[in-house]
Amino acid sequence: MKKLLQLFLASSILCFLGNALFAQQYYNVLNFGAKRDSSKLCTQAIKNAIDAASKAGGGTIYFPAGKYLTGPIHLKSNITIFIDAGAELHFSDDFDNYLPMVESRWEGTDVQNFSPLFYAYKAENIAIRGRGIIDGHGKKWWDFHHGLYAKNAPRSKWQDIFAANNKNVIMPEVPDMIQRGFLRPPFIQPMYCKNVLVEGITIHNSPFWTVNPEFCENVTVTGVTIQNPVSPNTDGINPESCRYVHISNCHISVGDDCITIKSGKDSAGRKMNVPAENYTITNCTMLSGHGGVVIGSEMSGSVKKIAISNCIFDGTDRGIRIKTARGRGGVVEDIRVDNIIMKNIRQQAIVFDMQYTKTAPQPVTEKTPIFRDCHFSNITADGNEAILIDGIEEMPVENVTFHDLRMDMQTGVTVRNAKNIEFHQVAITAKKTASFSIENTAGIELDGVKTLQPVAGKPLITMKSVTDAFVHGCSPVKGTDVFLQINNVDSTEIVIKGNNLKNVKTILSGDTKNIKAD
């Protein structure tokens, strides 16, 4: 009996301590004056709860079920925002609530701007999690943004405030951005933070980019649903100039790119010179959006060591898109993409675009962007265009490989201004064009490539101004009219060897005198 009594007392003490610890760690916003019927702006109540938790060394700011109206929420170190199932945070669309302006980054340029809806600066161990909803009520922001482009649009007080805060910001490449002076805030933007977690929540109607860590280390975004309607620049997840980023199990449908990796724009990005590196993206689904996973075009600080796997893109304009322009500078390299399904792709399934802004060739300088060492495998796709590699004359896209791809598209593969490109066991069924069109490329290997449904009168492969090509291991299907067509005489060092061409009507056509064929 004595031992039982001792056990009972001990368990009671532990239970009491556990409850006390729970009470110390959790800060219910209702206890700080927040209303859960949207009847009162609860920005100050949330701030008071965060301050109390921070004073105690950290804690969880708890939102029970209900609807809360709030302005911006600024996190501090060791603070978790927990939005329970049934809880909804509705952010005010009164622009004045997002003043004073704070240090921010907007499309790769460092500025003072409206406070992000969730903001943290140089904090550690912060989180936004739960099964609730956060709604940015972005329509008023979007409408104001569109109104700035109207003829004779009146100047607002917010543009004057922005001008006063950013008079020393010089962006010669995009002067209209600074002159326009009204930049919508991102939804979630931690700046210079460590150990950041965004988990489980559903996000609606972001004013601008949705989850946008800047210069952060060890960022995890998992189990998040992002739903933005057709709207300007409401990208889903944009980690910029961060390292050690983990994105998984997310469902994204937005008005711009679903996931985008960036590192600063032009001279501002090169000045900061902080790459985006060591990112993993896995087990995500992307629906509406300009791109499934996009790198750039703001990549002036470079993008390195990115792994993308086990994702589905259904209905995006593009699947994997890597884009830049002359003047950006920066290097994109060491990219791995594996085990991807793409459906209903409206433009390109895979695209390397170094002419996002069309310009004439320039001497190679620090402003010249570089794409190299990117590898794709185990991908299926259907839609409009299979693959576009469009480099620039002075800096071709280099060292890109494709293994085990199956694509059923309207148009095929185009490779232009590139170097050392390989296709291994790639089937491109194009309904309107040749499956592979190679132009102005040095070093191309086509190993076991084919189409599953030939197009009458169209070759399987076309080449123009190509040097050092090796075509081998191919077995074209019945009905292939032309295996390889050379469209000019300056293509040289083209070797065709070890192919099964019994089903081809014409093996070679065009200017074939420089071709070595067995």
JSON list of C-alpha atoms in Angstrom, two decimals, residues 135-234:
[
{"chain": "A", "resi": 135, "resn": "ASP", "atom": "CA", "xyz": [-6.05, 33.89, -45.96]},
{"chain": "A", "resi": 136, "resn": "GLY", "atom": "CA", "xyz": [-4.18, 36.90, -47.31]},
{"chain": "A", "resi": 137, "resn": "HIS", "atom": "CA", "xyz": [-7.21, 38.58, -48.94]},
{"chain": "A", "resi": 138, "resn": "GLY", "atom": "CA", "xyz": [-4.99, 39.57, -51.82]},
{"chain": "A", "resi": 139, "resn": "LYS", "atom": "CA", "xyz": [-7.59, 40.93, -54.25]},
{"chain": "A", "resi": 140, "resn": "LYS", "atom": "CA", "xyz": [-7.33, 44.53, -53.07]},
{"chain": "A", "resi": 141, "resn": "TRP", "atom": "CA", "xyz": [-3.54, 44.30, -53.41]},
{"chain": "A", "resi": 142, "resn": "TRP", "atom": "CA", "xyz": [-3.85, 42.79, -56.91]},
{"chain": "A", "resi": 143, "resn": "ASP", "atom": "CA", "xyz": [-6.35, 45.43, -58.06]},
{"chain": "A", "resi": 144, "resn": "PHE", "atom": "CA", "xyz": [-4.17, 48.28, -56.80]},
{"chain": "A", "resi": 145, "resn": "HIS", "atom": "CA", "xyz": [-1.17, 46.73, -58.56]},
{"chain": "A", "resi": 146, "resn": "HIS", "atom": "CA", "xyz": [-3.07, 46.59, -61.86]},
{"chain": "A", "resi": 147, "resn": "GLY", "atom": "CA", "xyz": [-4.28, 50.16, -61.38]},
{"chain": "A", "resi": 148, "resn": "LEU", "atom": "CA", "xyz": [-0.72, 51.46, -61.30]},
{"chain": "A", "resi": 149, "resn": "TYR", "atom": "CA", "xyz": [-0.45, 50.75, -65.01]},
{"chain": "A", "resi": 150, "resn": "ALA", "atom": "CA", "xyz": [-3.53, 52.76, -65.90]},
{"chain": "A", "resi": 151, "resn": "LYS", "atom": "CA", "xyz": [-2.97, 55.97, -67.82]},
{"chain": "A", "resi": 152, "resn": "ASN", "atom": "CA", "xyz": [-2.70, 59.00, -65.50]},
{"chain": "A", "resi": 153, "resn": "ALA", "atom": "CA", "xyz": [-3.04, 56.83, -62.39]},
{"chain": "A", "resi": 154, "resn": "PRO", "atom": "CA", "xyz": [-2.89, 59.13, -59.31]},
{"chain": "A", "resi": 155, "resn": "ARG", "atom": "CA", "xyz": [0.09, 58.74, -57.02]},
{"chain": "A", "resi": 156, "resn": "SER", "atom": "CA", "xyz": [-0.67, 57.24, -53.62]},
{"chain": "A", "resi": 157, "resn": "LYS", "atom": "CA", "xyz": [0.74, 58.06, -50.19]},
{"chain": "A", "resi": 158, "resn": "TRP", "atom": "CA", "xyz": [2.21, 54.55, -50.05]},
{"chain": "A", "resi": 159, "resn": "GLN", "atom": "CA", "xyz": [4.34, 55.29, -53.12]},
{"chain": "A", "resi": 160, "resn": "ASP", "atom": "CA", "xyz": [5.67, 58.42, -51.40]},
{"chain": "A", "resi": 161, "resn": "ILE", "atom": "CA", "xyz": [6.47, 56.42, -48.25]},
{"chain": "A", "resi": 162, "resn": "PHE", "atom": "CA", "xyz": [8.21, 53.80, -50.36]},
{"chain": "A", "resi": 163, "resn": "ALA", "atom": "CA", "xyz": [10.24, 56.47, -52.19]},
{"chain": "A", "resi": 164, "resn": "ALA", "atom": "CA", "xyz": [11.37, 58.00, -48.89]},
{"chain": "A", "resi": 165, "resn": "ASN", "atom": "CA", "xyz": [12.46, 54.60, -47.58]},
{"chain": "A", "resi": 166, "resn": "ASN", "atom": "CA", "xyz": [14.28, 53.56, -50.75]},
{"chain": "A", "resi": 167, "resn": "LYS", "atom": "CA", "xyz": [15.91, 56.71, -52.08]},
{"chain": "A", "resi": 168, "resn": "ASN", "atom": "CA", "xyz": [19.32, 55.01, -52.07]},
{"chain": "A", "resi": 169, "resn": "VAL", "atom": "CA", "xyz": [18.17, 51.89, -53.94]},
{"chain": "A", "resi": 170, "resn": "ILE", "atom": "CA", "xyz": [19.56, 51.95, -57.47]},
{"chain": "A", "resi": 171, "resn": "MET", "atom": "CA", "xyz": [18.32, 49.40, -59.98]},
{"chain": "A", "resi": 172, "resn": "PRO", "atom": "CA", "xyz": [19.37, 50.55, -63.47]},
{"chain": "A", "resi": 173, "resn": "GLU", "atom": "CA", "xyz": [18.16, 47.29, -65.01]},
{"chain": "A", "resi": 174, "resn": "VAL", "atom": "CA", "xyz": [14.57, 47.77, -63.75]},
{"chain": "A", "resi": 175, "resn": "PRO", "atom": "CA", "xyz": [14.14, 51.44, -62.85]},
{"chain": "A", "resi": 176, "resn": "ASP", "atom": "CA", "xyz": [10.36, 51.28, -63.25]},
{"chain": "A", "resi": 177, "resn": "MET", "atom": "CA", "xyz": [10.11, 48.94, -60.26]},
{"chain": "A", "resi": 178, "resn": "ILE", "atom": "CA", "xyz": [11.54, 51.56, -57.90]},
{"chain": "A", "resi": 179, "resn": "GLN", "atom": "CA", "xyz": [9.81, 54.48, -59.59]},
{"chain": "A", "resi": 180, "resn": "ARG", "atom": "CA", "xyz": [6.46, 52.72, -59.45]},
{"chain": "A", "resi": 181, "resn": "GLY", "atom": "CA", "xyz": [6.96, 52.49, -55.72]},
{"chain": "A", "resi": 182, "resn": "PHE", "atom": "CA", "xyz": [4.16, 50.14, -54.71]},
{"chain": "A", "resi": 183, "resn": "LEU", "atom": "CA", "xyz": [5.38, 46.60, -54.10]},
{"chain": "A", "resi": 184, "resn": "ARG", "atom": "CA", "xyz": [2.94, 44.11, -52.62]},
{"chain": "A", "resi": 185, "resn": "PRO", "atom": "CA", "xyz": [4.23, 42.19, -49.58]},
{"chain": "A", "resi": 186, "resn": "PRO", "atom": "CA", "xyz": [4.97, 38.47, -49.57]},
{"chain": "A", "resi": 187, "resn": "PHE", "atom": "CA", "xyz": [2.71, 36.32, -47.37]},
{"chain": "A", "resi": 188, "resn": "ILE", "atom": "CA", "xyz": [5.41, 34.53, -45.34]},
{"chain": "A", "resi": 189, "resn": "GLN", "atom": "CA", "xyz": [8.90, 36.03, -45.46]},
{"chain": "A", "resi": 190, "resn": "PRO", "atom": "CA", "xyz": [11.53, 35.16, -42.86]},
{"chain": "A", "resi": 191, "resn": "MET", "atom": "CA", "xyz": [14.75, 37.08, -43.47]},
{"chain": "A", "resi": 192, "resn": "TYR", "atom": "CA", "xyz": [18.19, 35.87, -42.31]},
{"chain": "A", "resi": 193, "resn": "CYS", "atom": "CA", "xyz": [16.65, 33.17, -40.11]},
{"chain": "A", "resi": 194, "resn": "LYS", "atom": "CA", "xyz": [17.74, 29.69, -39.05]},
{"chain": "A", "resi": 195, "resn": "ASN", "atom": "CA", "xyz": [15.61, 26.60, -38.50]},
{"chain": "A", "resi": 196, "resn": "VAL", "atom": "CA", "xyz": [12.34, 27.61, -40.14]},
{"chain": "A", "resi": 197, "resn": "LEU", "atom": "CA", "xyz": [9.32, 25.28, -40.35]},
{"chain": "A", "resi": 198, "resn": "VAL", "atom": "CA", "xyz": [6.06, 25.77, -42.25]},
{"chain": "A", "resi": 199, "resn": "GLU", "atom": "CA", "xyz": [3.90, 22.68, -41.81]},
{"chain": "A", "resi": 200, "resn": "GLY", "atom": "CA", "xyz": [0.38, 21.46, -42.48]},
{"chain": "A", "resi": 201, "resn": "ILE", "atom": "CA", "xyz": [-1.42, 24.75, -43.02]},
{"chain": "A", "resi": 202, "resn": "THR", "atom": "CA", "xyz": [-3.62, 25.79, -45.95]},
{"chain": "A", "resi": 203, "resn": "ILE", "atom": "CA", "xyz": [-2.87, 29.16, -47.54]},
{"chain": "A", "resi": 204, "resn": "HIS", "atom": "CA", "xyz": [-5.24, 31.24, -49.70]},
{"chain": "A", "resi": 205, "resn": "ASN", "atom": "CA", "xyz": [-5.05, 34.51, -51.64]},
{"chain": "A", "resi": 206, "resn": "SER", "atom": "CA", "xyz": [-1.51, 35.74, -51.14]},
{"chain": "A", "resi": 207, "resn": "PRO", "atom": "CA", "xyz": [-0.94, 39.40, -52.09]},
{"chain": "A", "resi": 208, "resn": "PHE", "atom": "CA", "xyz": [2.38, 38.43, -53.74]},
{"chain": "A", "resi": 209, "resn": "TRP", "atom": "CA", "xyz": [4.79, 35.48, -53.38]},
{"chain": "A", "resi": 210, "resn": "THR", "atom": "CA", "xyz": [3.43, 33.08, -50.80]},
{"chain": "A", "resi": 211, "resn": "VAL", "atom": "CA", "xyz": [6.20, 31.28, -48.87]},
{"chain": "A", "resi": 212, "resn": "ASN", "atom": "CA", "xyz": [9.34, 33.31, -49.48]},
{"chain": "A", "resi": 213, "resn": "PRO", "atom": "CA", "xyz": [12.31, 32.65, -47.14]},
{"chain": "A", "resi": 214, "resn": "GLU", "atom": "CA", "xyz": [15.23, 35.00, -47.80]},
{"chain": "A", "resi": 215, "resn": "PHE", "atom": "CA", "xyz": [18.86, 34.31, -46.81]},
{"chain": "A", "resi": 216, "resn": "CYS", "atom": "CA", "xyz": [17.72, 31.55, -44.45]},
{"chain": "A", "resi": 217, "resn": "GLU", "atom": "CA", "xyz": [19.36, 28.31, -43.34]},
{"chain": "A", "resi": 218, "resn": "ASN", "atom": "CA", "xyz": [17.62, 25.00, -42.71]},
{"chain": "A", "resi": 219, "resn": "VAL", "atom": "CA", "xyz": [14.12, 25.63, -44.03]},
{"chain": "A", "resi": 220, "resn": "THR", "atom": "CA", "xyz": [11.40, 22.95, -44.10]},
{"chain": "A", "resi": 221, "resn": "VAL", "atom": "CA", "xyz": [8.07, 23.37, -45.86]},
{"chain": "A", "resi": 222, "resn": "THR", "atom": "CA", "xyz": [5.98, 20.21, -45.62]},
{"chain": "A", "resi": 223, "resn": "GLY", "atom": "CA", "xyz": [2.36, 19.16, -45.94]},
{"chain": "A", "resi": 224, "resn": "VAL", "atom": "CA", "xyz": [1.30, 22.66, -47.00]},
{"chain": "A", "resi": 225, "resn": "THR", "atom": "CA", "xyz": [-1.60, 23.41, -49.36]},
{"chain": "A", "resi": 226, "resn": "ILE", "atom": "CA", "xyz": [-1.42, 26.68, -51.32]},
{"chain": "A", "resi": 227, "resn": "GLN", "atom": "CA", "xyz": [-4.40, 27.85, -53.37]},
{"chain": "A", "resi": 228, "resn": "ASN", "atom": "CA", "xyz": [-4.29, 31.19, -55.14]},
{"chain": "A", "resi": 229, "resn": "PRO", "atom": "CA", "xyz": [-6.66, 32.05, -58.02]},
{"chain": "A", "resi": 230, "resn": "VAL", "atom": "CA", "xyz": [-5.55, 33.61, -61.30]},
{"chain": "A", "resi": 231, "resn": "SER", "atom": "CA", "xyz": [-3.60, 36.56, -59.94]},
{"chain": "A", "resi": 232, "resn": "PRO", "atom": "CA", "xyz": [-0.34, 38.46, -60.54]},
{"chain": "A", "resi": 233, "resn": "ASN", "atom": "CA", "xyz": [2.90, 36.96, -59.18]},
{"chain": "A", "resi": 234, "resn": "THR", "atom": "CA", "xyz": [1.29, 34.79, -56.50]}
]
